[in-house]
Tab-separated table of C-alpha atoms in Angstrom:
chain	number	residue	atom	x	y	z
R	1	MET	CA	106.869	89.263	122.370
R	2	LYS	CA	108.941	92.250	121.297
R	3	ALA	CA	107.243	95.552	122.091
R	4	LEU	CA	106.115	97.520	119.059
R	5	VAL	CA	107.336	101.037	119.881
R	6	PRO	CA	106.216	103.978	117.715
R	7	LEU	CA	108.793	104.682	115.031
R	8	ALA	CA	108.318	108.386	115.678
R	9	LEU	CA	109.805	108.042	119.142
R	10	LEU	CA	112.726	105.920	118.055
R	11	ILE	CA	113.637	108.688	115.619
R	12	ALA	CA	112.806	111.741	117.692
R	13	ALA	CA	113.669	110.974	121.316
R	14	PRO	CA	117.110	112.391	122.208
R	15	ALA	CA	117.713	109.595	124.700
R	16	MET	CA	117.462	107.061	121.890
R	17	ALA	CA	120.004	108.725	119.605
R	18	GLN	CA	122.670	106.046	120.050
R	19	SER	CA	120.324	103.094	120.375
R	20	SER	CA	118.482	100.803	117.991
R	21	GLY	CA	115.563	100.297	120.372
R	22	PRO	CA	114.001	101.295	123.670
R	23	PRO	CA	115.707	100.627	127.029
R	24	PRO	CA	114.978	97.084	128.266
R	25	GLN	CA	112.705	98.186	131.118
R	26	VAL	CA	110.637	100.396	128.824
R	27	ASP	CA	110.540	97.575	126.283
R	28	ALA	CA	109.187	95.232	128.971
R	29	ALA	CA	106.452	97.698	129.893
R	30	MET	CA	105.482	98.191	126.275
R	31	SER	CA	105.332	94.424	125.761
R	32	LEU	CA	102.708	94.315	128.507
R	33	LEU	CA	100.728	96.967	126.664
R	34	ASP	CA	100.980	94.996	123.421
R	35	GLN	CA	99.314	92.144	125.318
R	36	GLY	CA	96.509	94.402	126.520
R	37	HIS	CA	97.735	94.930	130.102
R	38	TYR	CA	97.083	98.672	130.121
R	39	LEU	CA	97.110	99.328	133.849
R	40	THR	CA	100.257	97.363	134.691
R	41	ALA	CA	102.117	98.913	131.752
R	42	ARG	CA	101.063	102.398	132.872
R	43	ASP	CA	102.290	101.811	136.417
R	44	LYS	CA	105.629	100.409	135.265
R	45	LEU	CA	106.210	103.346	132.923
R	46	ALA	CA	105.359	105.795	135.729
R	47	LYS	CA	108.010	104.245	137.975
R	48	LEU	CA	110.574	104.583	135.195
R	49	ALA	CA	109.531	108.130	134.275
R	50	PHE	CA	109.171	109.933	137.629
R	51	ASP	CA	111.278	110.470	140.727
R	52	PRO	CA	109.628	110.460	144.206
R	53	GLN	CA	108.813	114.178	143.848
R	54	GLY	CA	106.967	113.587	140.581
R	55	ARG	CA	109.655	115.165	138.406
R	56	VAL	CA	110.846	113.521	135.225
R	57	LYS	CA	113.952	111.369	135.642
R	58	ASP	CA	113.789	109.624	132.239
R	59	GLU	CA	112.473	111.666	129.318
R	60	TYR	CA	111.899	108.715	127.015
R	61	ALA	CA	109.945	106.765	129.636
R	62	TYR	CA	107.985	109.949	130.351
R	63	GLN	CA	106.978	110.326	126.699
R	64	MET	CA	105.834	106.724	126.626
R	65	TRP	CA	103.975	107.144	129.933
R	66	GLN	CA	102.107	110.164	128.540
R	67	GLN	CA	101.052	108.349	125.403
R	68	GLU	CA	100.050	105.153	127.196
R	69	SER	CA	98.476	106.818	130.229
R	70	VAL	CA	95.805	108.604	128.200
R	71	MET	CA	94.663	105.244	126.873
R	72	VAL	CA	93.559	104.597	130.458
R	73	THR	CA	92.487	108.037	131.663
R	74	GLY	CA	91.328	109.842	128.491
R	75	GLU	CA	93.364	112.937	129.328
R	76	LEU	CA	96.440	113.858	131.336
R	77	ASP	CA	96.248	115.539	134.731
R	78	LEU	CA	97.598	119.074	134.388
R	79	ALA	CA	99.055	119.190	137.910
R	80	THR	CA	101.077	116.054	137.157
R	81	LEU	CA	102.392	117.586	133.924
R	82	ASP	CA	103.300	120.866	135.614
R	83	ARG	CA	105.167	119.083	138.400
R	84	ALA	CA	107.094	116.959	135.922
R	85	HIS	CA	109.203	119.787	134.449
R	86	SER	CA	110.424	123.246	135.357
R	87	ALA	CA	107.946	126.050	134.678
R	88	PRO	CA	108.130	127.020	130.978
R	89	LEU	CA	108.165	130.481	129.493
R	90	ILE	CA	104.597	131.785	129.119
R	91	GLN	CA	103.742	132.767	125.530
R	92	ARG	CA	102.464	136.243	126.434
R	93	ASP	CA	102.452	137.532	122.853
R	94	TRP	CA	100.058	134.702	122.008
R	95	ILE	CA	97.644	135.881	124.693
R	96	ALA	CA	97.546	139.411	123.310
R	97	ARG	CA	96.869	138.194	119.766
R	98	VAL	CA	94.192	135.737	120.905
R	99	GLN	CA	92.360	138.441	122.825
R	100	GLN	CA	92.069	140.543	119.652
R	101	ALA	CA	90.974	137.621	117.455
R	102	VAL	CA	87.558	136.515	116.197
R	103	ALA	CA	86.466	132.871	116.544
R	104	HIS	CA	84.973	130.805	113.688
R	105	ASP	CA	83.509	127.316	113.987
R	106	ALA	CA	86.303	124.857	113.192
R	107	ILE	CA	84.308	122.215	111.323
R	108	ALA	CA	82.491	124.763	109.154
R	109	GLU	CA	85.775	126.426	108.209
R	110	ILE	CA	87.454	123.104	107.393
R	111	VAL	CA	84.552	121.977	105.209
R	112	LYS	CA	84.526	125.261	103.299
R	113	ARG	CA	88.211	124.942	102.423
R	114	ALA	CA	88.327	121.152	101.932
R	115	LYS	CA	86.080	121.423	98.881
R	116	ASP	CA	88.955	122.866	96.869
R	117	THR	CA	91.540	120.104	97.356
R	118	ARG	CA	91.973	116.324	97.307
R	119	ILE	CA	94.040	116.175	100.484
R	120	VAL	CA	93.291	117.239	104.048
R	121	ILE	CA	96.073	116.726	106.582
R	122	LEU	CA	95.173	116.980	110.275
R	123	ASN	CA	97.639	116.493	113.113
R	124	GLU	CA	97.340	115.407	116.727
R	125	ALA	CA	99.299	115.467	119.940
R	126	HIS	CA	99.937	111.800	120.679
R	127	SER	CA	98.977	112.338	124.318
R	128	SER	CA	95.567	113.855	123.496
R	129	PRO	CA	92.650	111.498	122.678
R	130	ARG	CA	90.480	114.612	122.418
R	131	ASP	CA	92.318	115.303	119.144
R	132	ARG	CA	91.218	111.883	117.902
R	133	MET	CA	87.592	112.600	118.692
R	134	PHE	CA	87.887	115.844	116.725
R	135	ALA	CA	89.429	113.881	113.854
R	136	LEU	CA	86.268	111.776	113.823
R	137	GLN	CA	84.175	114.949	113.539
R	138	VAL	CA	86.343	116.050	110.629
R	139	ALA	CA	86.039	112.654	108.916
R	140	ARG	CA	82.257	112.768	109.259
R	141	ALA	CA	82.059	116.295	107.835
R	142	LEU	CA	84.366	115.488	104.896
R	143	ARG	CA	82.658	112.281	103.792
R	144	PRO	CA	79.908	114.034	101.756
R	145	LEU	CA	82.633	115.966	99.921
R	146	GLY	CA	84.072	112.755	98.439
R	147	TYR	CA	86.736	112.005	101.043
R	148	GLY	CA	86.906	108.223	101.164
R	149	VAL	CA	90.428	107.201	102.226
R	150	LEU	CA	91.687	107.502	105.799
R	151	ALA	CA	95.493	107.357	105.828
R	152	ALA	CA	96.865	107.288	109.369
R	153	GLU	CA	100.415	107.428	110.666
R	154	ALA	CA	99.233	105.165	113.486
R	155	PHE	CA	98.624	102.144	111.253
R	156	TYR	CA	101.427	99.604	111.066
R	157	ASN	CA	102.653	99.398	107.480
R	158	ASP	CA	103.575	95.847	106.552
R	159	PRO	CA	104.787	95.422	102.956
R	160	ALA	CA	102.163	92.789	102.115
R	161	GLY	CA	99.324	95.005	103.323
R	162	LYS	CA	97.851	92.250	105.496
R	163	ILE	CA	97.162	94.524	108.474
R	164	MET	CA	95.047	96.946	106.449
R	165	ALA	CA	93.303	94.101	104.632
R	166	ARG	CA	92.332	92.594	107.971
R	167	LEU	CA	91.158	95.957	109.294
R	168	ARG	CA	88.932	96.444	106.232
R	169	HIS	CA	87.548	92.932	106.639
R	170	ASP	CA	86.964	93.141	110.396
R	171	GLY	CA	85.652	96.663	110.662
R	172	PHE	CA	87.243	96.991	114.100
R	173	VAL	CA	90.703	97.598	115.573
R	174	ARG	CA	92.891	94.833	116.953
R	175	ARG	CA	95.935	95.295	119.170
R	176	GLY	CA	98.112	94.559	116.141
R	177	THR	CA	96.621	97.380	114.022
R	178	GLY	CA	98.972	100.006	115.423
R	179	PHE	CA	100.423	101.525	118.568
R	180	TYR	CA	98.300	104.668	118.978
R	181	THR	CA	95.201	102.720	117.943
R	182	LEU	CA	95.508	100.824	121.236
R	183	ASP	CA	93.734	103.882	122.610
R	184	PRO	CA	89.976	103.106	122.743
R	185	VAL	CA	89.225	106.640	121.515
R	186	TYR	CA	91.472	106.192	118.468
R	187	ALA	CA	89.918	102.766	117.888
R	188	ARG	CA	86.464	104.380	118.037
R	189	PHE	CA	87.543	106.968	115.473
R	190	VAL	CA	88.781	104.268	113.097
R	191	ARG	CA	85.818	101.943	113.641
R	192	THR	CA	83.311	104.738	112.996
R	193	ALA	CA	85.198	105.973	109.926
R	194	LEU	CA	85.123	102.457	108.461
R	195	ALA	CA	81.379	102.294	109.072
R	196	MET	CA	81.025	105.587	107.156
R	197	GLY	CA	82.719	103.996	104.158
R	198	TYR	CA	86.321	105.143	104.548
R	199	THR	CA	89.062	102.844	103.283
R	200	PRO	CA	91.948	102.621	105.792
R	201	ALA	CA	95.473	103.032	104.437
R	202	ALA	CA	98.920	102.760	106.025
R	203	TYR	CA	101.766	104.968	104.850
R	204	GLU	CA	104.362	104.930	107.641
R	205	GLN	CA	107.983	104.269	106.738
R	206	THR	CA	108.399	100.517	106.405
R	207	GLU	CA	111.158	98.446	107.985
R	208	GLU	CA	112.730	98.086	104.553
R	209	GLN	CA	112.691	101.855	104.032
R	210	SER	CA	114.266	102.431	107.455
R	211	ALA	CA	116.973	99.777	107.006
R	212	ALA	CA	119.572	102.409	106.123
R	213	ALA	CA	118.934	104.478	109.254
R	214	HIS	CA	121.846	106.208	110.966
R	215	PRO	CA	121.322	105.827	114.739
R	216	ALA	CA	123.629	108.728	115.584
R	217	ASP	CA	122.134	111.196	113.083
R	218	ARG	CA	118.692	112.242	114.268
R	219	GLN	CA	118.272	114.858	111.545
R	220	ALA	CA	119.101	112.422	108.754
R	221	ASN	CA	116.651	109.890	110.157
R	222	ILE	CA	113.863	112.456	110.293
R	223	VAL	CA	114.495	113.464	106.677
R	224	ALA	CA	114.520	109.826	105.552
R	225	ARG	CA	111.261	109.130	107.337
R	226	GLU	CA	109.510	112.208	105.938
R	227	GLN	CA	110.594	111.268	102.423
R	228	ALA	CA	109.414	107.672	102.853
R	229	GLN	CA	106.038	108.770	104.172
R	230	ALA	CA	105.563	111.218	101.292
R	231	GLU	CA	106.529	108.601	98.712
R	232	ASN	CA	104.126	106.079	100.235
R	233	LEU	CA	101.305	108.639	100.244
R	234	ALA	CA	102.001	109.701	96.660
R	235	ALA	CA	101.725	106.048	95.634
R	236	LEU	CA	98.505	105.804	97.619
R	237	MET	CA	97.050	108.811	95.792
R	238	ALA	CA	97.873	107.121	92.501
R	239	ARG	CA	96.080	103.944	93.627
R	240	PHE	CA	92.916	105.897	94.455
R	241	PRO	CA	92.782	108.495	91.665
R	242	SER	CA	89.089	109.295	92.166
R	243	GLN	CA	89.173	109.506	95.968
R	244	LYS	CA	89.925	112.379	98.277
R	245	VAL	CA	92.173	111.535	101.213
R	246	LEU	CA	92.130	112.490	104.896
R	247	ILE	CA	95.649	112.055	106.289
R	248	TYR	CA	95.906	111.894	110.080
R	249	VAL	CA	99.385	112.577	111.434
R	250	GLY	CA	101.313	113.421	114.562
R	251	HIS	CA	102.695	116.892	115.236
R	252	SER	CA	105.073	118.311	112.596
R	253	HIS	CA	104.277	115.978	109.699
R	254	VAL	CA	101.459	118.445	108.965
R	255	ALA	CA	103.846	121.276	108.002
R	256	GLU	CA	103.712	122.159	104.307
R	257	ALA	CA	106.678	124.524	104.610
R	258	ALA	CA	110.101	123.844	106.106
R	259	ILE	CA	110.275	124.319	109.883
R	260	ASP	CA	112.586	123.607	112.805
R	261	GLU	CA	110.313	121.730	115.187
R	262	THR	CA	112.730	122.086	118.091
R	263	GLY	CA	112.728	125.878	118.099
R	264	GLU	CA	116.406	125.725	118.956
R	265	GLY	CA	117.878	127.105	115.748
R	266	ASN	CA	118.489	123.748	114.073
R	267	PRO	CA	118.327	123.539	110.271
R	268	LYS	CA	114.777	123.634	108.975
R	269	ILE	CA	113.324	120.419	107.580
R	270	ASP	CA	110.831	119.749	104.827
R	271	TRP	CA	108.302	117.550	106.617
R	272	MET	CA	105.972	115.043	105.039
R	273	ALA	CA	103.248	117.489	103.967
R	274	ALA	CA	105.756	119.741	102.184
R	275	ARG	CA	107.241	116.777	100.317
R	276	LEU	CA	103.836	115.351	99.377
R	277	LYS	CA	102.725	118.748	98.082
R	278	ARG	CA	105.828	118.903	95.875
R	279	MET	CA	105.458	115.322	94.612
R	280	THR	CA	101.761	115.467	93.746
R	281	GLY	CA	101.348	119.121	92.790
R	282	ILE	CA	98.304	119.181	95.103
R	283	ASP	CA	98.031	121.954	97.669
R	284	PRO	CA	96.696	120.184	100.788
R	285	LEU	CA	94.526	121.744	103.466
R	286	THR	CA	96.789	121.498	106.506
R	287	ILE	CA	95.386	121.764	110.036
R	288	ASP	CA	97.178	121.908	113.382
R	289	GLN	CA	95.424	121.183	116.665
R	290	ALA	CA	98.466	120.385	118.830
R	291	THR	CA	99.927	123.833	119.589
R	292	VAL	CA	97.541	126.055	121.572
R	293	THR	CA	96.627	123.461	124.174
R	294	ASP	CA	96.385	123.174	127.936
R	295	LEU	CA	98.869	120.271	127.908
R	296	ASP	CA	101.665	122.820	127.422
R	297	ALA	CA	101.911	125.055	130.507
R	298	GLY	CA	103.538	127.792	128.409
R	299	ALA	CA	100.659	127.810	125.923
R	300	ARG	CA	97.916	127.245	128.502
R	301	PRO	CA	97.132	130.931	129.229
R	302	ALA	CA	96.599	131.511	125.499
R	303	GLN	CA	94.365	128.436	125.321
R	304	VAL	CA	92.341	129.699	128.295
R	305	ALA	CA	91.957	133.102	126.621
R	306	ALA	CA	90.880	131.431	123.374
R	307	ALA	CA	88.401	129.164	125.165
R	308	ARG	CA	86.460	132.256	126.256
R	309	LEU	CA	85.813	133.032	122.595
R	310	LEU	CA	84.883	129.556	121.393
R	311	GLY	CA	81.396	129.057	122.813
R	312	GLY	CA	82.142	125.518	123.960
R	313	ARG	CA	83.084	124.256	120.474
R	314	PRO	CA	86.395	123.748	118.673
R	315	GLY	CA	87.257	126.933	116.868
R	316	ILE	CA	89.678	128.659	114.522
R	317	LEU	CA	90.725	132.198	115.381
R	318	PHE	CA	90.967	134.893	112.740
R	319	GLU	CA	93.210	137.943	112.876
R	320	GLN	CA	92.435	140.786	110.456
R	321	GLY	CA	90.317	138.436	108.367
R	322	LYS	CA	92.936	135.679	108.068
R	323	PRO	CA	93.339	132.436	110.045
R	324	LEU	CA	95.581	132.968	113.061
R	325	VAL	CA	98.377	130.397	113.416
R	326	LEU	CA	100.602	130.688	116.473
R	327	GLY	CA	103.928	129.045	117.230
R	328	GLN	CA	106.171	126.958	115.029
R	329	TYR	CA	103.523	126.307	112.361
R	330	ALA	CA	102.953	129.964	111.494
R	331	GLY	CA	103.276	130.071	107.695
R	332	ALA	CA	103.448	126.275	107.525
R	333	VAL	CA	99.788	125.264	107.993
R	334	ASP	CA	96.519	126.726	106.736
R	335	LEU	CA	94.417	126.465	109.889
R	336	GLN	CA	94.956	126.064	113.628
R	337	VAL	CA	92.199	124.548	115.749
R	338	ILE	CA	91.839	125.416	119.434
R	339	HIS	CA	89.659	123.321	121.721
R	340	PRO	CA	87.370	124.559	124.483
R	341	ALA	CA	88.163	124.420	128.201
R	342	ARG	CA	87.877	121.092	129.990
R	343	ARG	CA	84.428	120.075	131.181
R	344	TYR	CA	83.080	116.764	132.469
R	345	ARG	CA	79.909	114.691	132.232
R	346	PHE	CA	79.295	111.322	133.855
R	347	GLY	CA	82.783	111.581	135.335
R	348	ARG	CA	84.303	111.661	131.838
R	349	PRO	CA	85.636	114.432	129.585
R	350	ALA	CA	82.729	116.248	127.940
R	351	TRP	CA	84.227	115.827	124.456
R	352	LEU	CA	83.961	112.056	124.935
R	353	ALA	CA	80.512	112.174	126.514
R	354	ALA	CA	79.312	114.130	123.468
R	355	SER	CA	80.342	111.342	121.085
R	356	GLY	CA	76.831	109.879	120.920
R	357	ALA	CA	77.557	106.861	123.130
R	358	ARG	CA	75.262	106.281	126.097
R	359	PRO	CA	76.493	106.371	129.704
R	360	VAL	CA	76.504	102.901	131.281
R	361	PRO	CA	77.239	102.407	134.996
R	362	VAL	CA	80.134	100.083	135.769
R	363	PRO	CA	78.581	96.805	136.966
R	364	ALA	CA	78.849	96.482	140.751
R	365	ALA	CA	80.699	93.156	140.471
R	366	PHE	CA	83.554	94.900	138.635
R	367	ARG	CA	84.098	97.717	141.135
R	368	PRO	CA	87.129	97.203	143.406
R	369	ARG	CA	86.925	96.810	147.162
R	370	HIS	CA	90.657	97.479	147.429
R	371	GLY	CA	93.218	99.121	145.177
R	372	ARG	CA	92.467	100.194	141.608
R	373	CYS	CA	90.837	98.468	138.689
R	374	LEU	CA	90.641	99.230	134.990
R	375	VAL	CA	87.184	98.142	133.831
R	376	GLN	CA	86.946	97.411	130.119
R	377	ALA	CA	83.942	96.936	127.852
R	378	PHE	CA	83.984	94.832	124.676
R	379	PRO	CA	81.215	93.865	122.274
R	380	ALA	CA	79.822	90.444	123.113
R	381	GLY	CA	81.680	87.976	120.919
R	382	ALA	CA	84.633	90.296	120.233
R	383	SER	CA	87.953	88.641	119.414
R	384	ALA	CA	90.491	88.217	122.212
R	385	ASP	CA	92.821	90.822	120.664
R	386	ALA	CA	90.203	93.520	120.076
R	387	VAL	CA	90.829	97.001	121.488
R	388	PRO	CA	88.180	97.843	124.139
R	389	LEU	CA	85.214	99.972	123.149
R	390	ASP	CA	85.819	101.933	126.340
R	391	GLN	CA	87.615	101.597	129.658
R	392	VAL	CA	87.659	103.488	132.950
R	393	MET	CA	89.926	103.376	135.983
R	394	ILE	CA	88.230	103.089	139.361
R	395	THR	CA	89.804	103.442	142.810
R	396	ALA	CA	88.169	101.682	145.766
R	397	GLY	CA	85.993	104.040	147.764
R	398	GLU	CA	85.697	106.644	145.007
R	399	ARG	CA	82.746	107.318	142.736
R	400	ALA	CA	82.970	105.316	139.521
R	401	PRO	CA	82.798	107.190	136.208
R	402	ALA	CA	80.390	105.860	133.596
R	403	LEU	CA	81.414	103.809	130.616
R	404	LEU	CA	80.342	105.379	127.325
R	405	LEU	CA	79.072	102.632	125.045
R	406	PRO	CA	76.865	101.934	122.040
R	407	ALA	CA	73.529	100.199	122.588
R	408	ARG	CA	74.589	96.600	122.018
R	409	PRO	CA	75.350	93.503	124.133
R	410	MET	CA	78.586	93.889	126.100
R	411	ARG	CA	81.016	91.826	128.082
R	412	PHE	CA	83.188	93.339	130.793
R	413	PHE	CA	86.675	92.629	132.092
R	414	ARG	CA	88.827	94.227	134.723
R	415	GLN	CA	92.538	94.576	135.424
R	416	CYS	CA	93.365	95.360	139.056
R	417	VAL	CA	96.382	96.386	141.130
R	418	GLN	CA	96.856	97.216	144.791
R	419	LEU	CA	97.332	100.853	145.753
R	420	GLY	CA	100.932	102.072	145.729
R	421	GLY	CA	101.687	102.659	142.014
R	422	LYS	CA	101.786	106.212	140.746
């Protein structure tokens, strides 16, 4: 089976500029993931991504490792990230501005502003499932305001619409729904949104729309993709004229003004949100949550400073009465969400433990005596290609974290490897 690699990476990764697909070894690892072999795929990508000192030797493999690894662990280890690259420049001006800011509750501020538009666009960092759990909070808060369509970059967009039709019928995520939706947290977001009454919609550039791609021209490919996404979303808005739409995107697609996402002086680009705004005449509420984060060592001190103001909840900082937006999205998004400092419950990130699921101990029969095992939980009777409700990695001899599950009959599986992989 050919690995289904995110189109975003094929367009954006510098290492892929002269190629029509991922390197064969990365492709092989991603094929394992497509088949549900999370732990083996993660280990193979780690070997391709890191040298013996833990530094990045292949940037493309490293990006894929980040995005796949969190499907197993829930969040990335900061020491591993810091070791991977040279120390970045600390954003000291951000710290000073954060320290003078006032924090508002993020959900309350989003709801207040979402009443005045038909479109809310929220982004994520693709290596941050916490962002997906926040997206679920946003979806829940927007539903009473008439938001009824969930359009996600993550959904595979087949011309016949069969994938979305099956998702609507099933009410749960399969491995063929998308790449990022292989993450159990993303799958939980989608499953819960469907149960609330949201209609799922795909809008990613289709294979037909990308047929005229220019492998050597990264900028041209980005522009073509942004235009295709905007056109697909404009058509979607026309199909649902009475519905408000929550659009969930990755990184810079949220920008409603032209930006250079690289920060290296390249020509500025009109990203999807800017094009959609122009096509529809609707001013969207645009929200970034991927900039002031602890995943970026340069931004981390500002995130730590902000966390002291947030009271343990996602917040939006205000400067002189206006929303504070730091970094590349200043002037290009309406709001910037910052998340609280990391905390843990039941051996899991607190943001996940607060999702309403109950902690369930890993059954003793599934705990490893040697090596490492990924223990997965599925609803009893789930299809063979369903994405797990939850999964945790356990190392022999260490305390097992709890699974976080709804109160319903479950079946458990495990994938194990011997110690020695990264």
